[in-house]
CSV table of N, CA and C in Angstrom, one decimal:
chain,number,residue,atom,x,y,z
U,1,UNK,N,-7.7,1.7,-14.8
U,1,UNK,CA,-6.7,0.7,-14.8
U,1,UNK,C,-6.8,-0.2,-13.6
U,2,UNK,N,-6.9,-1.5,-13.8
U,2,UNK,CA,-7.1,-2.4,-12.6
U,2,UNK,C,-5.8,-2.7,-12.0
U,3,UNK,N,-5.9,-3.2,-10.8
U,3,UNK,CA,-4.7,-3.5,-10.0
U,3,UNK,C,-3.9,-4.6,-10.6
U,4,UNK,N,-4.5,-5.5,-11.4
U,4,UNK,CA,-3.9,-6.6,-12.0
U,4,UNK,C,-2.8,-6.2,-13.0
U,5,UNK,N,-3.0,-5.0,-13.7
U,5,UNK,CA,-2.0,-4.5,-14.6
U,5,UNK,C,-0.7,-4.0,-13.9
U,6,UNK,N,-0.8,-3.8,-12.6
U,6,UNK,CA,0.3,-3.3,-11.9
U,6,UNK,C,1.1,-4.4,-11.1
U,7,UNK,N,0.6,-5.6,-11.2
U,7,UNK,CA,1.2,-6.7,-10.5
U,7,UNK,C,2.7,-6.9,-10.9
U,8,UNK,N,3.5,-7.2,-9.9
U,8,UNK,CA,4.9,-7.4,-10.1
U,8,UNK,C,5.2,-8.9,-10.1
U,9,UNK,N,5.8,-9.4,-11.2
U,9,UNK,CA,6.0,-10.8,-11.3
U,9,UNK,C,7.2,-11.3,-10.5
U,10,UNK,N,8.4,-10.7,-10.6
U,10,UNK,CA,9.5,-11.2,-9.9
U,10,UNK,C,10.3,-10.1,-9.3
U,11,UNK,N,10.6,-10.1,-8.1
U,11,UNK,CA,11.4,-9.1,-7.4
U,11,UNK,C,12.3,-9.8,-6.4
U,12,UNK,N,13.5,-9.3,-6.4
U,12,UNK,CA,14.6,-9.9,-5.5
U,12,UNK,C,14.1,-9.7,-4.0
U,13,UNK,N,13.9,-10.8,-3.3
U,13,UNK,CA,13.5,-10.7,-1.9
U,13,UNK,C,14.4,-10.0,-1.0
U,14,UNK,N,15.7,-9.9,-1.4
U,14,UNK,CA,16.7,-9.3,-0.5
U,14,UNK,C,16.5,-7.8,-0.5
U,15,UNK,N,15.9,-7.2,-1.5
U,15,UNK,CA,15.6,-5.7,-1.6
U,15,UNK,C,14.5,-5.3,-0.7
U,16,UNK,N,13.5,-6.2,-0.5
U,16,UNK,CA,12.3,-5.9,0.2
U,16,UNK,C,12.5,-5.7,1.7
U,17,UNK,N,12.0,-4.6,2.2
U,17,UNK,CA,12.0,-4.3,3.6
U,17,UNK,C,10.6,-4.4,4.1
U,18,UNK,N,10.5,-5.1,5.3
U,18,UNK,CA,9.1,-5.3,5.8
U,18,UNK,C,8.9,-4.3,7.0
U,19,UNK,N,7.6,-3.9,7.1
U,19,UNK,CA,7.2,-3.0,8.2
U,19,UNK,C,5.9,-3.6,8.8
U,20,UNK,N,5.9,-3.6,10.1
U,20,UNK,CA,4.7,-4.1,10.8
U,20,UNK,C,3.7,-2.9,11.0
U,21,UNK,N,2.5,-3.1,10.5
U,21,UNK,CA,1.5,-2.0,10.5
U,21,UNK,C,0.7,-2.2,11.8
U,22,UNK,N,0.2,-3.3,12.1
U,22,UNK,CA,-0.6,-3.5,13.3
U,22,UNK,C,-0.5,-5.0,13.7
U,23,UNK,N,-0.7,-5.2,15.0
U,23,UNK,CA,-0.8,-6.6,15.5
U,23,UNK,C,-2.1,-6.6,16.4
U,24,UNK,N,-2.8,-7.7,16.3
U,24,UNK,CA,-4.0,-7.9,17.0
U,24,UNK,C,-4.0,-9.2,17.8
U,25,UNK,N,-4.3,-9.1,19.1
U,25,UNK,CA,-4.4,-10.3,19.9
U,25,UNK,C,-5.9,-10.8,19.9
U,26,UNK,N,-6.1,-12.0,19.4
U,26,UNK,CA,-7.5,-12.5,19.3
U,26,UNK,C,-7.6,-13.6,20.4
U,27,UNK,N,-8.7,-13.5,21.2
U,27,UNK,CA,-9.0,-14.4,22.3
U,27,UNK,C,-10.2,-15.3,21.9
U,28,UNK,N,-10.0,-16.6,22.0
U,28,UNK,CA,-11.1,-17.5,21.8
U,28,UNK,C,-11.3,-18.2,23.2
U,29,UNK,N,-12.5,-18.1,23.7
U,29,UNK,CA,-12.8,-18.7,25.0
U,29,UNK,C,-13.4,-20.0,24.8
U,30,UNK,N,-12.8,-21.0,25.3
U,30,UNK,CA,-13.3,-22.4,25.2
U,30,UNK,C,-13.5,-23.0,26.6
U,31,UNK,N,-14.0,-24.2,26.6
U,31,UNK,CA,-14.3,-24.9,27.8
U,31,UNK,C,-13.0,-25.0,28.7
U,32,UNK,N,-11.9,-25.2,28.1
U,32,UNK,CA,-10.6,-25.3,28.8
U,32,UNK,C,-10.0,-24.0,29.2
U,33,UNK,N,-10.5,-22.9,28.8
U,33,UNK,CA,-9.9,-21.6,29.2
U,33,UNK,C,-9.9,-20.7,27.9
U,34,UNK,N,-8.9,-19.8,28.0
U,34,UNK,CA,-8.7,-18.9,26.8
U,34,UNK,C,-7.6,-19.3,25.9
U,35,UNK,N,-7.8,-19.2,24.6
U,35,UNK,CA,-6.8,-19.5,23.7
U,35,UNK,C,-6.5,-18.2,22.9
U,36,UNK,N,-5.2,-17.8,23.0
U,36,UNK,CA,-4.7,-16.6,22.4
U,36,UNK,C,-4.1,-16.8,21.0
U,37,UNK,N,-4.4,-16.1,20.0
U,37,UNK,CA,-3.7,-16.1,18.7
U,37,UNK,C,-3.4,-14.6,18.3
U,38,UNK,N,-2.5,-14.5,17.4
U,38,UNK,CA,-2.2,-13.1,17.0
U,38,UNK,C,-2.3,-13.0,15.5
U,39,UNK,N,-2.8,-11.8,15.1
U,39,UNK,CA,-2.9,-11.4,13.6
U,39,UNK,C,-2.1,-10.2,13.4
U,40,UNK,N,-1.2,-10.3,12.4
U,40,UNK,CA,-0.3,-9.2,12.1
U,40,UNK,C,-0.5,-8.7,10.6
U,41,UNK,N,-0.6,-7.4,10.4
U,41,UNK,CA,-0.7,-6.8,9.1
U,41,UNK,C,0.7,-6.3,8.8
U,42,UNK,N,1.3,-6.8,7.7
U,42,UNK,CA,2.7,-6.4,7.4
U,42,UNK,C,2.7,-5.8,5.9
U,43,UNK,N,3.5,-4.8,5.8
U,43,UNK,CA,3.8,-4.2,4.4
U,43,UNK,C,5.2,-4.4,4.1
U,44,UNK,N,5.5,-4.9,2.8
U,44,UNK,CA,6.8,-5.0,2.3
U,44,UNK,C,7.0,-4.1,1.1
U,45,UNK,N,8.2,-3.5,1.0
U,45,UNK,CA,8.4,-2.6,-0.2
U,45,UNK,C,9.9,-2.5,-0.4
U,46,UNK,N,10.3,-2.1,-1.6
U,46,UNK,CA,11.7,-1.9,-1.9
U,46,UNK,C,12.1,-0.4,-1.9
U,47,UNK,N,11.2,0.4,-1.6
U,47,UNK,CA,11.4,1.9,-1.6
U,47,UNK,C,11.6,2.5,-2.9
U,48,UNK,N,11.3,1.7,-4.0
U,48,UNK,CA,11.5,2.2,-5.4
U,48,UNK,C,10.3,1.8,-6.2
U,49,UNK,N,9.1,2.0,-5.7
U,49,UNK,CA,7.9,1.8,-6.4
U,49,UNK,C,7.2,0.4,-6.4
U,50,UNK,N,7.7,-0.5,-5.6
U,50,UNK,CA,7.1,-1.8,-5.4
U,50,UNK,C,6.7,-2.0,-4.0
U,51,UNK,N,5.5,-2.4,-3.8
U,51,UNK,CA,5.0,-2.6,-2.4
U,51,UNK,C,3.9,-3.7,-2.4
U,52,UNK,N,3.8,-4.3,-1.2
U,52,UNK,CA,2.8,-5.4,-1.1
U,52,UNK,C,2.4,-5.5,0.4
U,53,UNK,N,1.2,-6.0,0.6
U,53,UNK,CA,0.8,-6.2,2.0
U,53,UNK,C,0.3,-7.6,2.3
U,54,UNK,N,0.4,-8.1,3.5
U,54,UNK,CA,-0.1,-9.4,3.9
U,54,UNK,C,-0.6,-9.5,5.3
U,55,UNK,N,-1.4,-10.5,5.5
U,55,UNK,CA,-1.9,-10.7,6.9
U,55,UNK,C,-1.5,-12.1,7.3
U,56,UNK,N,-0.9,-12.2,8.5
U,56,UNK,CA,-0.4,-13.4,9.0
U,56,UNK,C,-1.1,-13.7,10.4
U,57,UNK,N,-1.6,-14.9,10.5
U,57,UNK,CA,-2.2,-15.3,11.8
U,57,UNK,C,-1.5,-16.5,12.4
U,58,UNK,N,-1.1,-16.5,13.7
U,58,UNK,CA,-0.4,-17.6,14.3
U,58,UNK,C,-0.6,-17.5,15.8
U,59,UNK,N,-0.1,-18.6,16.5
U,59,UNK,CA,-0.1,-18.6,17.9
U,59,UNK,C,0.9,-17.7,18.6
U,60,UNK,N,1.9,-17.3,17.9
U,60,UNK,CA,3.0,-16.5,18.4
U,60,UNK,C,3.1,-15.2,17.5
U,61,UNK,N,3.6,-14.1,18.1
U,61,UNK,CA,3.7,-12.9,17.3
U,61,UNK,C,4.7,-13.0,16.2
U,62,UNK,N,5.9,-13.6,16.5
U,62,UNK,CA,6.9,-13.7,15.4
U,62,UNK,C,6.5,-14.6,14.3
U,63,UNK,N,5.8,-15.7,14.6
U,63,UNK,CA,5.3,-16.5,13.5
U,63,UNK,C,4.2,-15.8,12.7
U,64,UNK,N,3.4,-15.0,13.3
U,64,UNK,CA,2.3,-14.2,12.6
U,64,UNK,C,3.0,-13.2,11.7
U,65,UNK,N,4.0,-12.5,12.2
U,65,UNK,CA,4.7,-11.6,11.3
U,65,UNK,C,5.4,-12.2,10.1
U,66,UNK,N,6.0,-13.4,10.4
U,66,UNK,CA,6.7,-14.1,9.3
U,66,UNK,C,5.7,-14.6,8.2
U,67,UNK,N,4.5,-15.0,8.7
U,67,UNK,CA,3.5,-15.4,7.7
U,67,UNK,C,2.9,-14.2,6.9
U,68,UNK,N,2.8,-13.1,7.6
U,68,UNK,CA,2.4,-11.8,7.0
U,68,UNK,C,3.4,-11.4,5.9
U,69,UNK,N,4.7,-11.5,6.2
U,69,UNK,CA,5.7,-11.1,5.2
U,69,UNK,C,5.6,-12.0,4.0
U,70,UNK,N,5.5,-13.3,4.2
U,70,UNK,CA,5.3,-14.3,3.1
U,70,UNK,C,4.1,-13.9,2.2
U,71,UNK,N,3.0,-13.6,2.9
U,71,UNK,CA,1.8,-13.3,2.1
U,71,UNK,C,2.0,-12.0,1.4
U,72,UNK,N,2.7,-11.0,2.0
U,72,UNK,CA,2.9,-9.7,1.3
U,72,UNK,C,3.8,-9.9,0.1
U,73,UNK,N,4.7,-10.8,0.1
U,73,UNK,CA,5.6,-11.0,-1.1
U,73,UNK,C,4.9,-11.6,-2.3
U,74,UNK,N,3.7,-12.2,-2.0
U,74,UNK,CA,2.9,-12.7,-3.1
U,74,UNK,C,1.9,-11.7,-3.6
U,75,UNK,N,1.8,-10.5,-3.0
U,75,UNK,CA,0.8,-9.5,-3.3
U,75,UNK,C,1.5,-8.2,-3.7
U,76,UNK,N,2.5,-8.2,-4.5
U,76,UNK,CA,3.2,-7.0,-4.9
U,76,UNK,C,2.6,-6.3,-6.0
U,77,UNK,N,2.6,-4.9,-5.9
U,77,UNK,CA,2.2,-4.1,-7.1
U,77,UNK,C,3.2,-3.0,-7.3
U,78,UNK,N,3.3,-2.5,-8.6
U,78,UNK,CA,4.2,-1.4,-8.9
U,78,UNK,C,3.4,-0.1,-8.9
U,79,UNK,N,4.0,0.9,-8.3
U,79,UNK,CA,3.4,2.2,-8.2
U,79,UNK,C,4.3,3.3,-8.8
U,80,UNK,N,3.7,4.1,-9.7
U,80,UNK,CA,4.5,5.2,-10.2
U,80,UNK,C,4.8,6.3,-9.2
U,81,UNK,N,6.1,6.6,-9.0
U,81,UNK,CA,6.6,7.6,-8.1
U,81,UNK,C,7.3,8.6,-8.9
U,82,UNK,N,6.8,9.9,-8.9
U,82,UNK,CA,7.5,10.9,-9.7
U,82,UNK,C,8.1,12.0,-8.7
U,83,UNK,N,9.4,12.1,-8.7
U,83,UNK,CA,10.1,13.1,-7.9
U,83,UNK,C,9.7,12.9,-6.4
U,84,UNK,N,9.6,11.7,-6.0
U,84,UNK,CA,9.3,11.4,-4.6
U,84,UNK,C,7.9,11.6,-4.1
U,85,UNK,N,7.0,11.9,-5.1
U,85,UNK,CA,5.6,12.0,-4.7
U,85,UNK,C,4.7,11.3,-5.7
U,86,UNK,N,3.4,11.3,-5.4
U,86,UNK,CA,2.4,10.6,-6.3
U,86,UNK,C,2.2,11.5,-7.5
U,87,UNK,N,1.8,10.9,-8.7
U,87,UNK,CA,1.7,11.7,-9.9
U,87,UNK,C,0.4,12.6,-9.9
U,88,UNK,N,-0.6,12.2,-9.2
U,88,UNK,CA,-1.9,13.0,-9.2
U,88,UNK,C,-2.6,12.6,-8.0
U,89,UNK,N,-3.7,13.4,-7.7
U,89,UNK,CA,-4.5,13.2,-6.5
U,89,UNK,C,-5.4,12.0,-6.8
U,90,UNK,N,-5.7,11.2,-5.7
U,90,UNK,CA,-6.5,10.0,-5.8
U,90,UNK,C,-7.3,9.8,-4.5
U,91,UNK,N,-8.5,9.4,-4.7
U,91,UNK,CA,-9.4,9.0,-3.6
U,91,UNK,C,-9.8,7.6,-3.8
U,92,UNK,N,-9.8,6.8,-2.7
U,92,UNK,CA,-10.2,5.4,-2.7
U,92,UNK,C,-10.9,5.0,-1.4
U,93,UNK,N,-11.8,4.1,-1.5
U,93,UNK,CA,-12.5,3.6,-0.4
U,93,UNK,C,-12.3,2.0,-0.3
U,94,UNK,N,-12.3,1.6,1.0
U,94,UNK,CA,-12.4,0.1,1.2
U,94,UNK,C,-13.1,0.0,2.5
U,95,UNK,N,-14.2,-0.7,2.5
U,95,UNK,CA,-15.1,-0.8,3.7
U,95,UNK,C,-15.5,0.5,4.2
U,96,UNK,N,-15.2,0.8,5.5
U,96,UNK,CA,-15.6,2.1,6.0
U,96,UNK,C,-14.5,3.1,5.9
U,97,UNK,N,-13.3,2.8,5.4
U,97,UNK,CA,-12.2,3.7,5.3
U,97,UNK,C,-12.1,4.3,4.0
U,98,UNK,N,-11.8,5.6,4.0
U,98,UNK,CA,-11.6,6.4,2.8
U,98,UNK,C,-10.3,7.1,2.9
U,99,UNK,N,-9.5,7.1,1.8
U,99,UNK,CA,-8.2,7.7,1.8
U,99,UNK,C,-8.1,8.7,0.7
U,100,UNK,N,-7.4,9.8,0.9
U,100,UNK,CA,-7.2,10.8,-0.1
U,100,UNK,C,-5.7,11.1,-0.1
U,101,UNK,N,-5.1,10.9,-1.3
U,101,UNK,CA,-3.6,11.1,-1.6
U,101,UNK,C,-3.5,12.3,-2.5
U,102,UNK,N,-2.6,13.3,-2.1
U,102,UNK,CA,-2.4,14.5,-2.8
U,102,UNK,C,-0.9,14.6,-3.1
U,103,UNK,N,-0.4,15.0,-4.3
U,103,UNK,CA,1.0,15.3,-4.5
U,103,UNK,C,1.4,16.5,-3.7
U,104,UNK,N,2.7,16.4,-3.3
U,104,UNK,CA,3.3,17.5,-2.5
U,104,UNK,C,4.6,17.9,-3.0
U,105,UNK,N,5.0,19.2,-2.8
U,105,UNK,CA,6.3,19.7,-3.2
U,105,UNK,C,7.4,19.0,-2.4
U,106,UNK,N,8.6,19.1,-3.0
U,106,UNK,CA,9.8,18.5,-2.4
U,106,UNK,C,10.1,19.1,-1.0
U,107,UNK,N,10.3,18.3,0.0
U,107,UNK,CA,10.6,18.8,1.3
U,107,UNK,C,9.4,18.8,2.3
U,108,UNK,N,8.2,18.4,1.7
U,108,UNK,CA,7.0,18.4,2.6
U,108,UNK,C,7.1,17.2,3.5
U,109,UNK,N,7.6,16.1,3.1
U,109,UNK,CA,7.6,14.9,4.0
U,109,UNK,C,6.3,14.1,3.8
U,110,UNK,N,6.2,13.0,4.5
U,110,UNK,CA,5.0,12.1,4.4
U,110,UNK,C,4.1,12.6,5.5
U,111,UNK,N,3.0,13.3,5.1
U,111,UNK,CA,2.0,13.8,6.0
U,111,UNK,C,0.9,12.8,6.0
U,112,UNK,N,1.0,11.7,6.7
U,112,UNK,CA,0.0,10.7,6.8
U,112,UNK,C,0.1,10.0,8.1
U,113,UNK,N,-1.0,9.4,8.5
U,113,UNK,CA,-1.1,8.7,9.8
U,113,UNK,C,-0.8,7.2,9.7
U,114,UNK,N,-0.5,6.6,10.8
U,114,UNK,CA,-0.2,5.2,11.0
U,114,UNK,C,-0.1,4.2,9.9
U,115,UNK,N,-1.2,3.6,9.5
U,115,UNK,CA,-1.2,2.5,8.5
U,115,UNK,C,-0.9,3.1,7.1
U,116,UNK,N,-1.4,4.3,6.8
U,116,UNK,CA,-1.1,4.9,5.5
U,116,UNK,C,0.4,5.2,5.4
U,117,UNK,N,1.0,5.7,6.5
U,117,UNK,CA,2.4,6.1,6.5
U,117,UNK,C,3.3,4.9,6.2
U,118,UNK,N,3.0,3.8,6.8
U,118,UNK,CA,3.8,2.5,6.6
U,118,UNK,C,3.8,2.2,5.1
U,119,UNK,N,2.6,2.2,4.5
U,119,UNK,CA,2.5,1.8,3.0
U,119,UNK,C,3.2,2.8,2.2
U,120,UNK,N,3.0,4.1,2.4
U,120,UNK,CA,3.6,5.2,1.5
U,120,UNK,C,5.1,5.2,1.7
U,121,UNK,N,5.7,5.0,2.9
U,121,UNK,CA,7.1,5.0,3.0
U,121,UNK,C,7.7,3.7,2.4
U,122,UNK,N,7.0,2.6,2.5
U,122,UNK,CA,7.5,1.4,1.9
U,122,UNK,C,7.6,1.4,0.4
U,123,UNK,N,6.7,2.2,-0.2
U,123,UNK,CA,6.7,2.3,-1.7
U,123,UNK,C,7.8,3.2,-2.2
U,124,UNK,N,8.3,4.1,-1.2
U,124,UNK,CA,9.4,5.0,-1.6
U,124,UNK,C,8.9,6.4,-1.8
U,125,UNK,N,7.7,6.8,-1.4
U,125,UNK,CA,7.2,8.1,-1.5
U,125,UNK,C,7.8,8.9,-0.3
U,126,UNK,N,8.4,10.1,-0.6
U,126,UNK,CA,9.0,10.9,0.4
U,126,UNK,C,8.2,12.2,0.7
U,127,UNK,N,7.4,12.6,-0.3
U,127,UNK,CA,6.6,13.8,-0.1
U,127,UNK,C,5.1,13.6,-0.5
U,128,UNK,N,4.2,13.6,0.4
U,128,UNK,CA,2.8,13.4,0.0
U,128,UNK,C,1.9,14.0,1.1
U,129,UNK,N,0.8,14.5,0.7
U,129,UNK,CA,-0.3,14.9,1.7
U,129,UNK,C,-1.4,13.8,1.7
U,130,UNK,N,-1.7,13.2,2.8
U,130,UNK,CA,-2.7,12.1,2.8
U,130,UNK,C,-3.6,12.4,4.0
U,131,UNK,N,-4.9,12.0,3.7
U,131,UNK,CA,-5.9,12.1,4.7
U,131,UNK,C,-6.7,10.8,4.7
U,132,UNK,N,-7.0,10.3,5.9
U,132,UNK,CA,-7.9,9.2,6.0
U,132,UNK,C,-9.2,9.7,6.7
U,133,UNK,N,-10.3,9.3,6.1
U,133,UNK,CA,-11.6,9.6,6.6
U,133,UNK,C,-12.4,8.3,6.9
U,134,UNK,N,-13.3,8.4,7.8
U,134,UNK,CA,-14.1,7.3,8.2
U,134,UNK,C,-13.4,6.4,9.1
U,135,UNK,N,-13.4,5.1,8.9
U,135,UNK,CA,-12.9,4.1,9.8
U,135,UNK,C,-11.3,4.3,9.9
U,136,UNK,N,-10.8,4.0,11.1
U,136,UNK,CA,-9.4,4.0,11.3
U,136,UNK,C,-8.8,2.6,11.5
U,137,UNK,N,-9.7,1.6,11.1
U,137,UNK,CA,-9.3,0.2,11.2
U,137,UNK,C,-8.1,0.0,10.3
U,138,UNK,N,-6.9,-0.4,10.8
U,138,UNK,CA,-5.7,-0.6,10.0
U,138,UNK,C,-5.9,-1.5,8.8
U,139,UNK,N,-6.7,-2.6,8.9
U,139,UNK,CA,-6.9,-3.5,7.8
U,139,UNK,C,-7.5,-2.8,6.6
U,140,UNK,N,-8.6,-2.0,6.9
U,140,UNK,CA,-9.3,-1.3,5.8
U,140,UNK,C,-8.4,-0.1,5.3
U,141,UNK,N,-7.7,0.5,6.2
U,141,UNK,CA,-6.8,1.7,5.7
U,141,UNK,C,-5.7,1.2,4.8
U,142,UNK,N,-5.1,0.1,5.1
U,142,UNK,CA,-4.1,-0.5,4.2
U,142,UNK,C,-4.7,-0.9,2.9
U,143,UNK,N,-5.8,-1.5,2.9
U,143,UNK,CA,-6.5,-1.9,1.6
U,143,UNK,C,-6.9,-0.7,0.8
U,144,UNK,N,-7.5,0.3,1.5
U,144,UNK,CA,-7.9,1.5,0.7
U,144,UNK,C,-6.7,2.2,0.2
U,145,UNK,N,-5.6,2.3,0.9
U,145,UNK,CA,-4.3,2.9,0.4
U,145,UNK,C,-3.8,2.1,-0.8
U,146,UNK,N,-3.9,0.8,-0.8
U,146,UNK,CA,-3.4,0.0,-1.9
U,146,UNK,C,-4.3,0.2,-3.1
U,147,UNK,N,-5.7,0.4,-2.8
U,147,UNK,CA,-6.6,0.7,-3.9
U,147,UNK,C,-6.2,2.0,-4.6
U,148,UNK,N,-5.9,3.0,-3.8
U,148,UNK,CA,-5.5,4.3,-4.4
U,148,UNK,C,-4.2,4.2,-5.1
U,149,UNK,N,-3.2,3.5,-4.6
U,149,UNK,CA,-1.9,3.4,-5.3
U,149,UNK,C,-2.1,2.6,-6.5
U,150,UNK,N,-2.9,1.6,-6.5
U,150,UNK,CA,-3.1,0.7,-7.7
U,150,UNK,C,-3.7,1.4,-8.9
U,151,UNK,N,-4.5,2.5,-8.6
U,151,UNK,CA,-5.1,3.3,-9.7
U,151,UNK,C,-4.2,4.4,-10.2
U,152,UNK,N,-3.1,4.6,-9.5
U,152,UNK,CA,-2.2,5.7,-10.0
U,152,UNK,C,-1.6,5.4,-11.3
U,153,UNK,N,-1.5,6.5,-12.2
U,153,UNK,CA,-0.9,6.3,-13.5
U,153,UNK,C,0.0,7.5,-13.8
U,154,UNK,N,1.1,7.3,-14.4
U,154,UNK,CA,2.0,8.5,-14.7
U,154,UNK,C,1.6,8.9,-16.1
U,155,UNK,N,2.2,10.1,-16.5
U,155,UNK,CA,1.8,10.7,-17.8
U,155,UNK,C,2.3,9.8,-19.0
U,156,UNK,N,3.4,9.1,-18.8
U,156,UNK,CA,3.9,8.3,-19.9
U,156,UNK,C,2.9,7.1,-20.2
U,157,UNK,N,2.4,6.5,-19.1
U,157,UNK,CA,1.4,5.4,-19.3
U,157,UNK,C,0.1,5.9,-19.9
U,158,UNK,N,-0.4,7.1,-19.5
U,158,UNK,CA,-1.6,7.7,-20.1
U,158,UNK,C,-1.4,7.9,-21.5
U,159,UNK,N,-0.2,8.5,-21.9
U,159,UNK,CA,0.0,8.8,-23.3
U,159,UNK,C,0.1,7.6,-24.1
U,160,UNK,N,0.7,6.5,-23.6
U,160,UNK,CA,0.9,5.3,-24.3
U,160,UNK,C,-0.5,4.6,-24.5
U,161,UNK,N,-1.3,4.6,-23.5
U,161,UNK,CA,-2.7,4.0,-23.6
U,161,UNK,C,-3.6,4.8,-24.6
U,162,UNK,N,-3.4,6.1,-24.7
U,162,UNK,CA,-4.3,6.9,-25.6
U,162,UNK,C,-3.6,7.0,-27.0
U,163,UNK,N,-2.4,6.6,-27.1
U,163,UNK,CA,-1.7,6.7,-28.4
U,163,UNK,C,-1.4,8.2,-28.8
U,164,UNK,N,-1.1,9.0,-27.8
U,164,UNK,CA,-0.8,10.4,-28.1
U,164,UNK,C,0.6,10.7,-27.4
U,165,UNK,N,1.1,11.9,-27.7
U,165,UNK,CA,2.4,12.4,-27.1
U,165,UNK,C,2.2,12.8,-25.7
U,166,UNK,N,3.2,12.8,-24.9
U,166,UNK,CA,3.2,13.2,-23.5
U,166,UNK,C,2.8,14.7,-23.4
U,167,UNK,N,3.3,15.5,-24.4
U,167,UNK,CA,2.9,16.9,-24.4
U,167,UNK,C,1.4,17.1,-24.6
U,168,UNK,N,0.8,16.3,-25.4
U,168,UNK,CA,-0.6,16.4,-25.6
U,168,UNK,C,-1.4,16.0,-24.3
U,169,UNK,N,-0.9,15.2,-23.5
U,169,UNK,CA,-1.6,14.8,-22.3
U,169,UNK,C,-1.8,16.0,-21.4
U,170,UNK,N,-0.7,16.8,-21.3
U,170,UNK,CA,-0.8,18.0,-20.4
U,170,UNK,C,-1.5,19.2,-21.1
U,171,UNK,N,-1.3,19.4,-22.4
U,171,UNK,CA,-1.7,20.6,-23.0
U,171,UNK,C,-3.0,20.4,-23.9
U,172,UNK,N,-3.5,19.2,-24.0
U,172,UNK,CA,-4.7,18.9,-24.7
U,172,UNK,C,-4.6,18.9,-26.2
């Protein structure tokens, strides 16, 4: 299932909470000296299965964050969340980053690092085991996490796509 099928068309902007994942100061050396700009990766989510990410670049930190939030609102996807966790295990790669998401029992909490934690908490997942391998670059980690979440499907969707009952999905 491609990420396009999970796209969210309209969501009330007042419900969306934004989280800053990373900020990067970029220096351009010119004849007149150094020019500083900032790049901010931002994740927005409603805590109920809708999440998006965006990258904002500007001369000031606040402007970069604001641009990142606007970009994130245009890039929303819907993720199935079952009892506060992911419906099944999922592995995804983007660039040098590889992420592994595993369902966890209630009370486990979000066992994930930095960039992955921001994405998973924004989507409304409360219990998950996650591991990142390879690159720790926040850009690629966020994109790999979104790739994994975009491929998540719940049992109801699988049953509907196959034209069978939910009971048959689990019991064959």
